[in-house]
Amino acid sequence: MALAIDRCPACGSPDARETGPAAAPITAKAAEITFEQPTYRVLECARCGLLYRDCTPPAAEFALYYSLVRASKWEITGYYPTERAALECLRKLAPQSKILDFGCSSGRLLASLTSDYDCYGIEINPEAANAAARKGLRMVSLGELSQKDAPKFDAIILVDVFEHLSAPLELLRKLAIALQPRGSFIIVTGNGDAPACRRDPAGFWYFREIEHVSMLTRRHAEFVAAELRLRPAGWTTLCHYDLTLREKLVQQTQSFAYWQFRKRTALARGFLRFLPLFHRLRQGDAAPTYSCSRDHVLAVFEKT
């Protein structure tokens, strides 16, 4: 049964506005078990600006899903553009700096830095955590960070993790405590302010991943900085994927046609409806994937 979210999962405010129409259910499989996100809307918190689903699968279901899903679901050979940008930030640190990758998966992001930096990781998926340890990351738990002799980090990074968090501010607060003064807090995630998202947040491709329950906005980033006594030090928008010109043109054409049908324009009622290529878009209840825009952000904070 779905868990109704009647308060902002970050700040707890009950005041929110609907950002658009409801989106159809989502299903995903892990180890032959089917998980479902029921029909949902995306709300925008009036207090802190977070975008979040108004219902999600229960926490126990998510925990089972993350323990079963293969780490390869999120991985490629090489790096995404967002990851390359994150690595550029990390390579500016002094040698032997301590870096923590929260939600490090198999450790692929920090693997190339282990000879020059003291790299740590936190990962809940056992298979991925073992792979990260083999790559040279020191694996720790979130609970260990609050211990008296716990290390303090020069940089803490979350790449494609924020959108998975059911209580984002609570987690970020715990991590910020483990950060050295003037240390860097780096978050790479979907950009809730991107025009492609704002057009229909619930139907936007990023919210169509079952495990993506929230999206960062610039206003929420400023809220986080104020709450955690961090200084905003960078906000860079990026495309998440390396796409060919053909892939970009296909996505742009499909998106244009879909929105013509959604708005019932004269072009849709006339010319487009006779083209077999767009028949699926005309009948579909979900927007086509549109991942070719600068719909991700690299947000950098400094601990004051």
mmCIF file of C-alpha atoms in Angstrom:
data_model
loop_
_atom_site.group_PDB
_atom_site.id
_atom_site.type_symbol
_atom_site.label_atom_id
_atom_site.label_comp_id
_atom_site.label_asym_id
_atom_site.label_seq_id
_atom_site.Cartn_x
_atom_site.Cartn_y
_atom_site.Cartn_z
ATOM 1 C CA MET A 1 0.000 0.000 0.000
ATOM 2 C CA ALA A 2 1.296 3.472 -0.893
ATOM 3 C CA LEU A 3 2.405 5.881 1.794
ATOM 4 C CA ALA A 4 0.643 9.260 1.514
ATOM 5 C CA ILE A 5 3.021 12.210 1.948
ATOM 6 C CA ASP A 6 1.014 15.038 3.501
ATOM 7 C CA ARG A 7 3.986 17.100 4.711
ATOM 8 C CA CYS A 8 7.205 18.162 3.048
ATOM 9 C CA PRO A 9 9.730 15.338 3.573
ATOM 10 C CA ALA A 10 12.491 17.914 4.126
ATOM 11 C CA CYS A 11 11.094 20.701 6.310
ATOM 12 C CA GLY A 12 7.815 19.147 7.499
ATOM 13 C CA SER A 13 5.609 21.964 6.237
ATOM 14 C CA PRO A 14 2.020 20.955 5.321
ATOM 15 C CA ASP A 15 1.767 23.857 2.859
ATOM 16 C CA ALA A 16 2.353 22.872 -0.740
ATOM 17 C CA ARG A 17 0.941 23.484 -4.202
ATOM 18 C CA GLU A 18 0.232 21.011 -6.978
ATOM 19 C CA THR A 19 2.564 21.502 -9.909
ATOM 20 C CA GLY A 20 0.449 19.806 -12.554
ATOM 21 C CA PRO A 21 -1.684 16.771 -13.377
ATOM 22 C CA ALA A 22 -1.262 13.306 -11.906
ATOM 23 C CA ALA A 23 1.063 10.801 -13.549
ATOM 24 C CA ALA A 24 0.395 7.139 -14.284
ATOM 25 C CA PRO A 25 1.754 4.346 -12.040
ATOM 26 C CA ILE A 26 5.331 3.101 -12.401
ATOM 27 C CA THR A 27 6.571 -0.463 -11.980
ATOM 28 C CA ALA A 28 10.101 -1.817 -11.600
ATOM 29 C CA LYS A 29 11.600 -5.258 -11.017
ATOM 30 C CA ALA A 30 14.451 -6.368 -8.772
ATOM 31 C CA ALA A 31 15.307 -10.060 -8.348
ATOM 32 C CA GLU A 32 11.986 -10.976 -10.000
ATOM 33 C CA ILE A 33 9.993 -8.981 -7.443
ATOM 34 C CA THR A 34 7.758 -6.272 -8.891
ATOM 35 C CA PHE A 35 7.592 -2.928 -7.096
ATOM 36 C CA GLU A 36 4.954 -0.305 -7.864
ATOM 37 C CA GLN A 37 4.617 3.430 -7.487
ATOM 38 C CA PRO A 38 0.868 4.199 -7.674
ATOM 39 C CA THR A 39 -0.611 7.194 -9.463
ATOM 40 C CA TYR A 40 0.913 10.338 -7.970
ATOM 41 C CA ARG A 41 1.200 14.103 -8.210
ATOM 42 C CA VAL A 42 4.251 16.264 -7.618
ATOM 43 C CA LEU A 43 3.950 18.965 -4.969
ATOM 44 C CA GLU A 44 6.127 22.010 -4.370
ATOM 45 C CA CYS A 45 6.736 22.930 -0.734
ATOM 46 C CA ALA A 46 5.658 26.501 -0.020
ATOM 47 C CA ARG A 47 8.266 26.871 2.711
ATOM 48 C CA CYS A 48 11.466 25.328 1.304
ATOM 49 C CA GLY A 49 10.824 24.825 -2.424
ATOM 50 C CA LEU A 50 11.390 21.060 -2.571
ATOM 51 C CA LEU A 51 9.541 19.126 -5.299
ATOM 52 C CA TYR A 52 8.228 15.784 -4.037
ATOM 53 C CA ARG A 53 5.705 13.034 -4.780
ATOM 54 C CA ASP A 54 2.463 13.101 -2.806
ATOM 55 C CA CYS A 55 2.690 9.325 -2.250
ATOM 56 C CA THR A 56 5.457 6.717 -2.431
ATOM 57 C CA PRO A 57 5.980 3.019 -1.703
ATOM 58 C CA PRO A 58 6.610 2.403 2.037
ATOM 59 C CA ALA A 59 10.159 2.658 3.377
ATOM 60 C CA ALA A 60 10.351 -1.118 3.898
ATOM 61 C CA GLU A 61 9.626 -1.714 0.206
ATOM 62 C CA PHE A 62 12.305 0.752 -0.844
ATOM 63 C CA ALA A 63 14.809 -0.873 1.519
ATOM 64 C CA LEU A 64 14.087 -4.277 -0.031
ATOM 65 C CA TYR A 65 14.295 -2.829 -3.537
ATOM 66 C CA TYR A 66 17.711 -1.236 -2.914
ATOM 67 C CA SER A 67 19.054 -4.422 -1.348
ATOM 68 C CA LEU A 68 18.014 -6.481 -4.379
ATOM 69 C CA VAL A 69 18.573 -4.215 -7.370
ATOM 70 C CA ARG A 70 21.797 -4.692 -9.331
ATOM 71 C CA ALA A 71 24.278 -1.828 -9.051
ATOM 72 C CA SER A 72 24.788 -2.015 -12.822
ATOM 73 C CA LYS A 73 21.355 -0.389 -13.247
ATOM 74 C CA TRP A 74 22.991 3.015 -12.650
ATOM 75 C CA GLU A 75 26.417 2.425 -14.176
ATOM 76 C CA ILE A 76 28.186 2.842 -17.502
ATOM 77 C CA THR A 77 31.725 2.440 -18.779
ATOM 78 C CA GLY A 78 33.390 5.781 -18.162
ATOM 79 C CA TYR A 79 31.585 8.735 -16.608
ATOM 80 C CA TYR A 80 28.450 10.767 -17.207
ATOM 81 C CA PRO A 81 28.962 14.509 -17.886
ATOM 82 C CA THR A 82 27.685 15.227 -14.367
ATOM 83 C CA GLU A 83 30.259 12.844 -12.883
ATOM 84 C CA ARG A 84 33.086 14.397 -14.897
ATOM 85 C CA ALA A 85 32.117 17.810 -13.518
ATOM 86 C CA ALA A 86 32.089 16.411 -9.978
ATOM 87 C CA LEU A 87 35.538 14.892 -10.431
ATOM 88 C CA GLU A 88 36.858 18.263 -11.597
ATOM 89 C CA CYS A 89 35.748 19.733 -8.265
ATOM 90 C CA LEU A 90 37.327 16.938 -6.252
ATOM 91 C CA ARG A 91 40.656 17.124 -8.073
ATOM 92 C CA LYS A 92 41.050 20.706 -6.836
ATOM 93 C CA LEU A 93 41.454 19.398 -3.290
ATOM 94 C CA ALA A 94 44.884 19.106 -1.740
ATOM 95 C CA PRO A 95 46.517 15.649 -1.995
ATOM 96 C CA GLN A 96 45.559 13.218 0.787
ATOM 97 C CA SER A 97 42.320 15.091 1.475
ATOM 98 C CA LYS A 98 39.579 12.919 2.929
ATOM 99 C CA ILE A 99 36.598 12.435 0.567
ATOM 100 C CA LEU A 100 33.326 10.679 1.412
ATOM 101 C CA ASP A 101 31.044 9.454 -1.366
ATOM 102 C CA PHE A 102 27.591 8.873 0.131
ATOM 103 C CA GLY A 103 25.677 6.331 -1.943
ATOM 104 C CA CYS A 104 28.894 5.378 -3.710
ATOM 105 C CA SER A 105 27.452 2.293 -5.449
ATOM 106 C CA SER A 106 30.396 0.217 -6.751
ATOM 107 C CA GLY A 107 32.881 3.009 -6.030
ATOM 108 C CA ARG A 108 33.373 3.910 -9.676
ATOM 109 C CA LEU A 109 33.386 7.678 -9.080
ATOM 110 C CA LEU A 110 36.268 7.733 -6.585
ATOM 111 C CA ALA A 111 38.153 4.726 -7.956
ATOM 112 C CA SER A 112 40.480 6.945 -9.988
ATOM 113 C CA LEU A 113 41.269 9.133 -6.941
ATOM 114 C CA THR A 114 42.299 6.515 -4.393
ATOM 115 C CA SER A 115 46.041 6.879 -5.087
ATOM 116 C CA ASP A 116 45.987 10.628 -4.349
ATOM 117 C CA TYR A 117 43.173 10.984 -1.812
ATOM 118 C CA ASP A 118 41.839 9.203 1.256
ATOM 119 C CA CYS A 119 38.541 7.908 -0.145
ATOM 120 C CA TYR A 120 35.588 6.644 1.875
ATOM 121 C CA GLY A 121 32.183 5.333 0.851
ATOM 122 C CA ILE A 122 28.756 4.610 2.291
ATOM 123 C CA GLU A 123 26.543 2.162 0.392
ATOM 124 C CA ILE A 124 23.500 0.114 1.494
ATOM 125 C CA ASN A 125 23.570 -2.399 -1.368
ATOM 126 C CA PRO A 126 25.886 -5.260 -0.211
ATOM 127 C CA GLU A 127 27.018 -6.254 -3.709
ATOM 128 C CA ALA A 128 27.917 -2.668 -4.608
ATOM 129 C CA ALA A 129 29.615 -2.011 -1.258
ATOM 130 C CA ASN A 130 31.892 -5.032 -1.721
ATOM 131 C CA ALA A 131 32.822 -3.820 -5.201
ATOM 132 C CA ALA A 132 33.634 -0.344 -3.831
ATOM 133 C CA ALA A 133 35.894 -1.831 -1.137
ATOM 134 C CA ARG A 134 37.774 -3.793 -3.801
ATOM 135 C CA LYS A 135 38.394 -0.500 -5.640
ATOM 136 C CA GLY A 136 40.116 0.953 -2.593
ATOM 137 C CA LEU A 137 37.356 2.849 -0.779
ATOM 138 C CA ARG A 138 37.137 2.547 2.994
ATOM 139 C CA MET A 139 33.550 1.575 3.623
ATOM 140 C CA VAL A 140 31.825 3.098 6.649
ATOM 141 C CA SER A 141 28.256 3.375 7.902
ATOM 142 C CA LEU A 142 26.239 6.516 8.583
ATOM 143 C CA GLY A 143 26.158 5.624 12.272
ATOM 144 C CA GLU A 144 29.960 5.561 12.475
ATOM 145 C CA LEU A 145 30.147 9.223 11.443
ATOM 146 C CA SER A 146 28.668 10.335 14.774
ATOM 147 C CA GLN A 147 31.264 8.490 16.852
ATOM 148 C CA LYS A 148 33.867 10.472 18.783
ATOM 149 C CA ASP A 149 36.832 9.202 16.752
ATOM 150 C CA ALA A 150 35.067 9.392 13.368
ATOM 151 C CA PRO A 151 37.044 11.046 10.547
ATOM 152 C CA LYS A 152 36.208 14.563 9.384
ATOM 153 C CA PHE A 153 36.060 15.027 5.641
ATOM 154 C CA ASP A 154 37.397 17.719 3.344
ATOM 155 C CA ALA A 155 34.644 16.915 0.849
ATOM 156 C CA ILE A 156 31.395 14.969 0.976
ATOM 157 C CA ILE A 157 29.716 14.200 -2.312
ATOM 158 C CA LEU A 158 26.314 12.795 -3.280
ATOM 159 C CA VAL A 159 25.954 11.969 -6.980
ATOM 160 C CA ASP A 160 22.501 10.909 -8.196
ATOM 161 C CA VAL A 161 21.495 10.266 -4.583
ATOM 162 C CA PHE A 162 19.507 13.289 -3.388
ATOM 163 C CA GLU A 163 16.488 12.319 -5.508
ATOM 164 C CA HIS A 164 16.276 8.980 -3.656
ATOM 165 C CA LEU A 165 16.087 10.467 -0.157
ATOM 166 C CA SER A 166 12.851 10.170 1.792
ATOM 167 C CA ALA A 167 14.062 12.653 4.451
ATOM 168 C CA PRO A 168 16.723 14.727 2.664
ATOM 169 C CA LEU A 169 17.389 17.474 5.207
ATOM 170 C CA GLU A 170 17.732 14.983 8.059
ATOM 171 C CA LEU A 171 20.403 13.060 6.178
ATOM 172 C CA LEU A 172 22.260 16.150 4.951
ATOM 173 C CA ARG A 173 22.385 17.439 8.532
ATOM 174 C CA LYS A 174 24.085 14.236 9.703
ATOM 175 C CA LEU A 175 26.596 14.415 6.878
ATOM 176 C CA ALA A 176 27.351 18.112 7.423
ATOM 177 C CA ILE A 177 28.484 17.315 10.972
ATOM 178 C CA ALA A 178 31.203 15.078 9.483
ATOM 179 C CA LEU A 179 32.527 17.882 7.274
ATOM 180 C CA GLN A 180 35.655 19.844 8.126
ATOM 181 C CA PRO A 181 35.346 23.640 8.480
ATOM 182 C CA ARG A 182 35.630 25.106 4.963
ATOM 183 C CA GLY A 183 35.006 21.612 3.603
ATOM 184 C CA SER A 184 33.017 21.147 0.387
ATOM 185 C CA PHE A 185 29.532 19.626 0.234
ATOM 186 C CA ILE A 186 28.770 18.606 -3.365
ATOM 187 C CA ILE A 187 25.347 17.463 -4.574
ATOM 188 C CA VAL A 188 24.745 16.281 -8.143
ATOM 189 C CA THR A 189 21.084 15.619 -8.922
ATOM 190 C CA GLY A 190 18.131 16.541 -11.104
ATOM 191 C CA ASN A 191 17.387 20.249 -11.467
ATOM 192 C CA GLY A 192 13.801 20.885 -10.423
ATOM 193 C CA ASP A 193 13.977 24.358 -11.978
ATOM 194 C CA ALA A 194 14.787 23.067 -15.470
ATOM 195 C CA PRO A 195 12.153 24.225 -18.005
ATOM 196 C CA ALA A 196 11.688 20.643 -19.208
ATOM 197 C CA CYS A 197 10.773 19.614 -15.657
ATOM 198 C CA ARG A 198 8.581 22.603 -14.830
ATOM 199 C CA ARG A 199 6.376 21.962 -17.847
ATOM 200 C CA ASP A 200 4.938 18.846 -16.162
ATOM 201 C CA PRO A 201 6.959 17.658 -13.135
ATOM 202 C CA ALA A 202 5.018 14.442 -12.471
ATOM 203 C CA GLY A 203 5.379 13.352 -16.102
ATOM 204 C CA PHE A 204 9.013 14.459 -16.396
ATOM 205 C CA TRP A 205 11.387 11.540 -17.054
ATOM 206 C CA TYR A 206 13.278 12.030 -13.794
ATOM 207 C CA PHE A 207 10.155 11.459 -11.702
ATOM 208 C CA ARG A 208 9.298 8.457 -13.885
ATOM 209 C CA GLU A 209 12.052 6.441 -12.171
ATOM 210 C CA ILE A 210 10.366 4.545 -9.329
ATOM 211 C CA GLU A 211 13.066 5.398 -6.789
ATOM 212 C CA HIS A 212 13.158 9.156 -7.526
ATOM 213 C CA VAL A 213 10.894 10.728 -4.903
ATOM 214 C CA SER A 214 12.054 14.375 -4.861
ATOM 215 C CA MET A 215 13.922 17.016 -6.854
ATOM 216 C CA LEU A 216 16.220 19.821 -5.784
ATOM 217 C CA THR A 217 15.417 23.423 -6.703
ATOM 218 C CA ARG A 218 17.530 26.556 -6.281
ATOM 219 C CA ARG A 219 15.193 27.737 -3.523
ATOM 220 C CA HIS A 220 15.531 24.442 -1.681
ATOM 221 C CA ALA A 221 19.318 24.595 -2.004
ATOM 222 C CA GLU A 222 19.259 28.035 -0.349
ATOM 223 C CA PHE A 223 17.027 26.623 2.398
ATOM 224 C CA VAL A 224 19.462 23.747 2.990
ATOM 225 C CA ALA A 225 22.403 26.141 3.137
ATOM 226 C CA ALA A 226 20.676 28.318 5.739
ATOM 227 C CA GLU A 227 19.592 25.348 7.862
ATOM 228 C CA LEU A 228 23.009 23.681 7.858
ATOM 229 C CA ARG A 229 25.095 26.869 8.036
ATOM 230 C CA LEU A 230 26.671 26.262 4.652
ATOM 231 C CA ARG A 231 27.707 28.868 2.104
ATOM 232 C CA PRO A 232 26.375 28.333 -1.449
ATOM 233 C CA ALA A 233 29.523 28.199 -3.575
ATOM 234 C CA GLY A 234 28.321 27.005 -6.988
ATOM 235 C CA TRP A 235 25.269 26.106 -9.061
ATOM 236 C CA THR A 236 26.086 24.614 -12.470
ATOM 237 C CA THR A 237 23.383 23.163 -14.736
ATOM 238 C CA LEU A 238 24.333 20.208 -16.919
ATOM 239 C CA CYS A 239 22.940 17.505 -19.162
ATOM 240 C CA HIS A 240 23.186 14.127 -17.468
ATOM 241 C CA TYR A 241 23.967 12.148 -20.619
ATOM 242 C CA ASP A 242 26.357 12.205 -23.573
ATOM 243 C CA LEU A 243 23.845 12.083 -26.417
ATOM 244 C CA THR A 244 24.501 12.065 -30.157
ATOM 245 C CA LEU A 245 22.996 14.761 -32.363
ATOM 246 C CA ARG A 246 20.552 12.168 -33.719
ATOM 247 C CA GLU A 247 19.415 11.177 -30.221
ATOM 248 C CA LYS A 248 18.878 14.815 -29.298
ATOM 249 C CA LEU A 249 16.863 15.500 -32.472
ATOM 250 C CA VAL A 250 14.683 12.415 -31.883
ATOM 251 C CA GLN A 251 13.926 13.461 -28.310
ATOM 252 C CA GLN A 252 13.207 17.054 -29.296
ATOM 253 C CA THR A 253 10.902 15.977 -32.136
ATOM 254 C CA GLN A 254 8.999 13.513 -29.953
ATOM 255 C CA SER A 255 8.647 16.038 -27.152
ATOM 256 C CA PHE A 256 7.388 18.715 -29.549
ATOM 257 C CA ALA A 257 4.768 16.339 -30.996
ATOM 258 C CA TYR A 258 3.676 15.089 -27.555
ATOM 259 C CA TRP A 259 3.031 18.606 -26.306
ATOM 260 C CA GLN A 260 1.159 19.508 -29.450
ATOM 261 C CA PHE A 261 -1.191 16.587 -28.745
ATOM 262 C CA ARG A 262 -1.421 17.472 -25.044
ATOM 263 C CA LYS A 263 -2.422 21.066 -25.852
ATOM 264 C CA ARG A 264 -4.738 19.960 -28.705
ATOM 265 C CA THR A 265 -3.235 22.493 -31.056
ATOM 266 C CA ALA A 266 -4.347 22.987 -34.644
ATOM 267 C CA LEU A 267 -1.131 21.308 -35.793
ATOM 268 C CA ALA A 268 -1.937 18.225 -33.704
ATOM 269 C CA ARG A 269 -5.560 18.055 -34.871
ATOM 270 C CA GLY A 270 -4.517 18.441 -38.467
ATOM 271 C CA PHE A 271 -1.136 17.329 -39.770
ATOM 272 C CA LEU A 272 0.468 15.412 -36.871
ATOM 273 C CA ARG A 273 -2.389 13.015 -36.172
ATOM 274 C CA PHE A 274 -2.026 11.500 -39.631
ATOM 275 C CA LEU A 275 1.635 10.586 -39.176
ATOM 276 C CA PRO A 276 2.115 6.952 -38.033
ATOM 277 C CA LEU A 277 5.402 7.950 -36.403
ATOM 278 C CA PHE A 278 3.535 9.936 -33.744
ATOM 279 C CA HIS A 279 0.615 7.575 -33.156
ATOM 280 C CA ARG A 280 2.057 6.282 -29.855
ATOM 281 C CA LEU A 281 2.603 9.825 -28.606
ATOM 282 C CA ARG A 282 -0.966 10.707 -29.447
ATOM 283 C CA GLN A 283 -2.312 7.773 -27.443
ATOM 284 C CA GLY A 284 0.263 7.725 -24.640
ATOM 285 C CA ASP A 285 -0.428 8.676 -21.039
ATOM 286 C CA ALA A 286 3.205 9.565 -20.293
ATOM 287 C CA ALA A 287 5.599 12.029 -21.869
ATOM 288 C CA PRO A 288 8.462 10.602 -23.945
ATOM 289 C CA THR A 289 11.893 10.646 -22.376
ATOM 290 C CA TYR A 290 13.428 14.104 -22.690
ATOM 291 C CA SER A 291 16.903 13.892 -21.188
ATOM 292 C CA CYS A 292 18.733 16.085 -23.692
ATOM 293 C CA SER A 293 18.406 19.369 -21.793
ATOM 294 C CA ARG A 294 20.402 20.833 -18.910
ATOM 295 C CA ASP A 295 18.111 19.167 -16.400
ATOM 296 C CA HIS A 296 20.788 18.317 -13.820
ATOM 297 C CA VAL A 297 22.711 20.498 -11.438
ATOM 298 C CA LEU A 298 26.026 20.380 -9.610
ATOM 299 C CA ALA A 299 25.440 22.323 -6.388
ATOM 300 C CA VAL A 300 28.463 23.145 -4.234
ATOM 301 C CA PHE A 301 28.338 24.330 -0.634
ATOM 302 C CA GLU A 302 31.116 25.268 1.791
ATOM 303 C CA LYS A 303 30.955 24.692 5.523
ATOM 304 C CA THR A 304 31.422 27.996 7.301
#
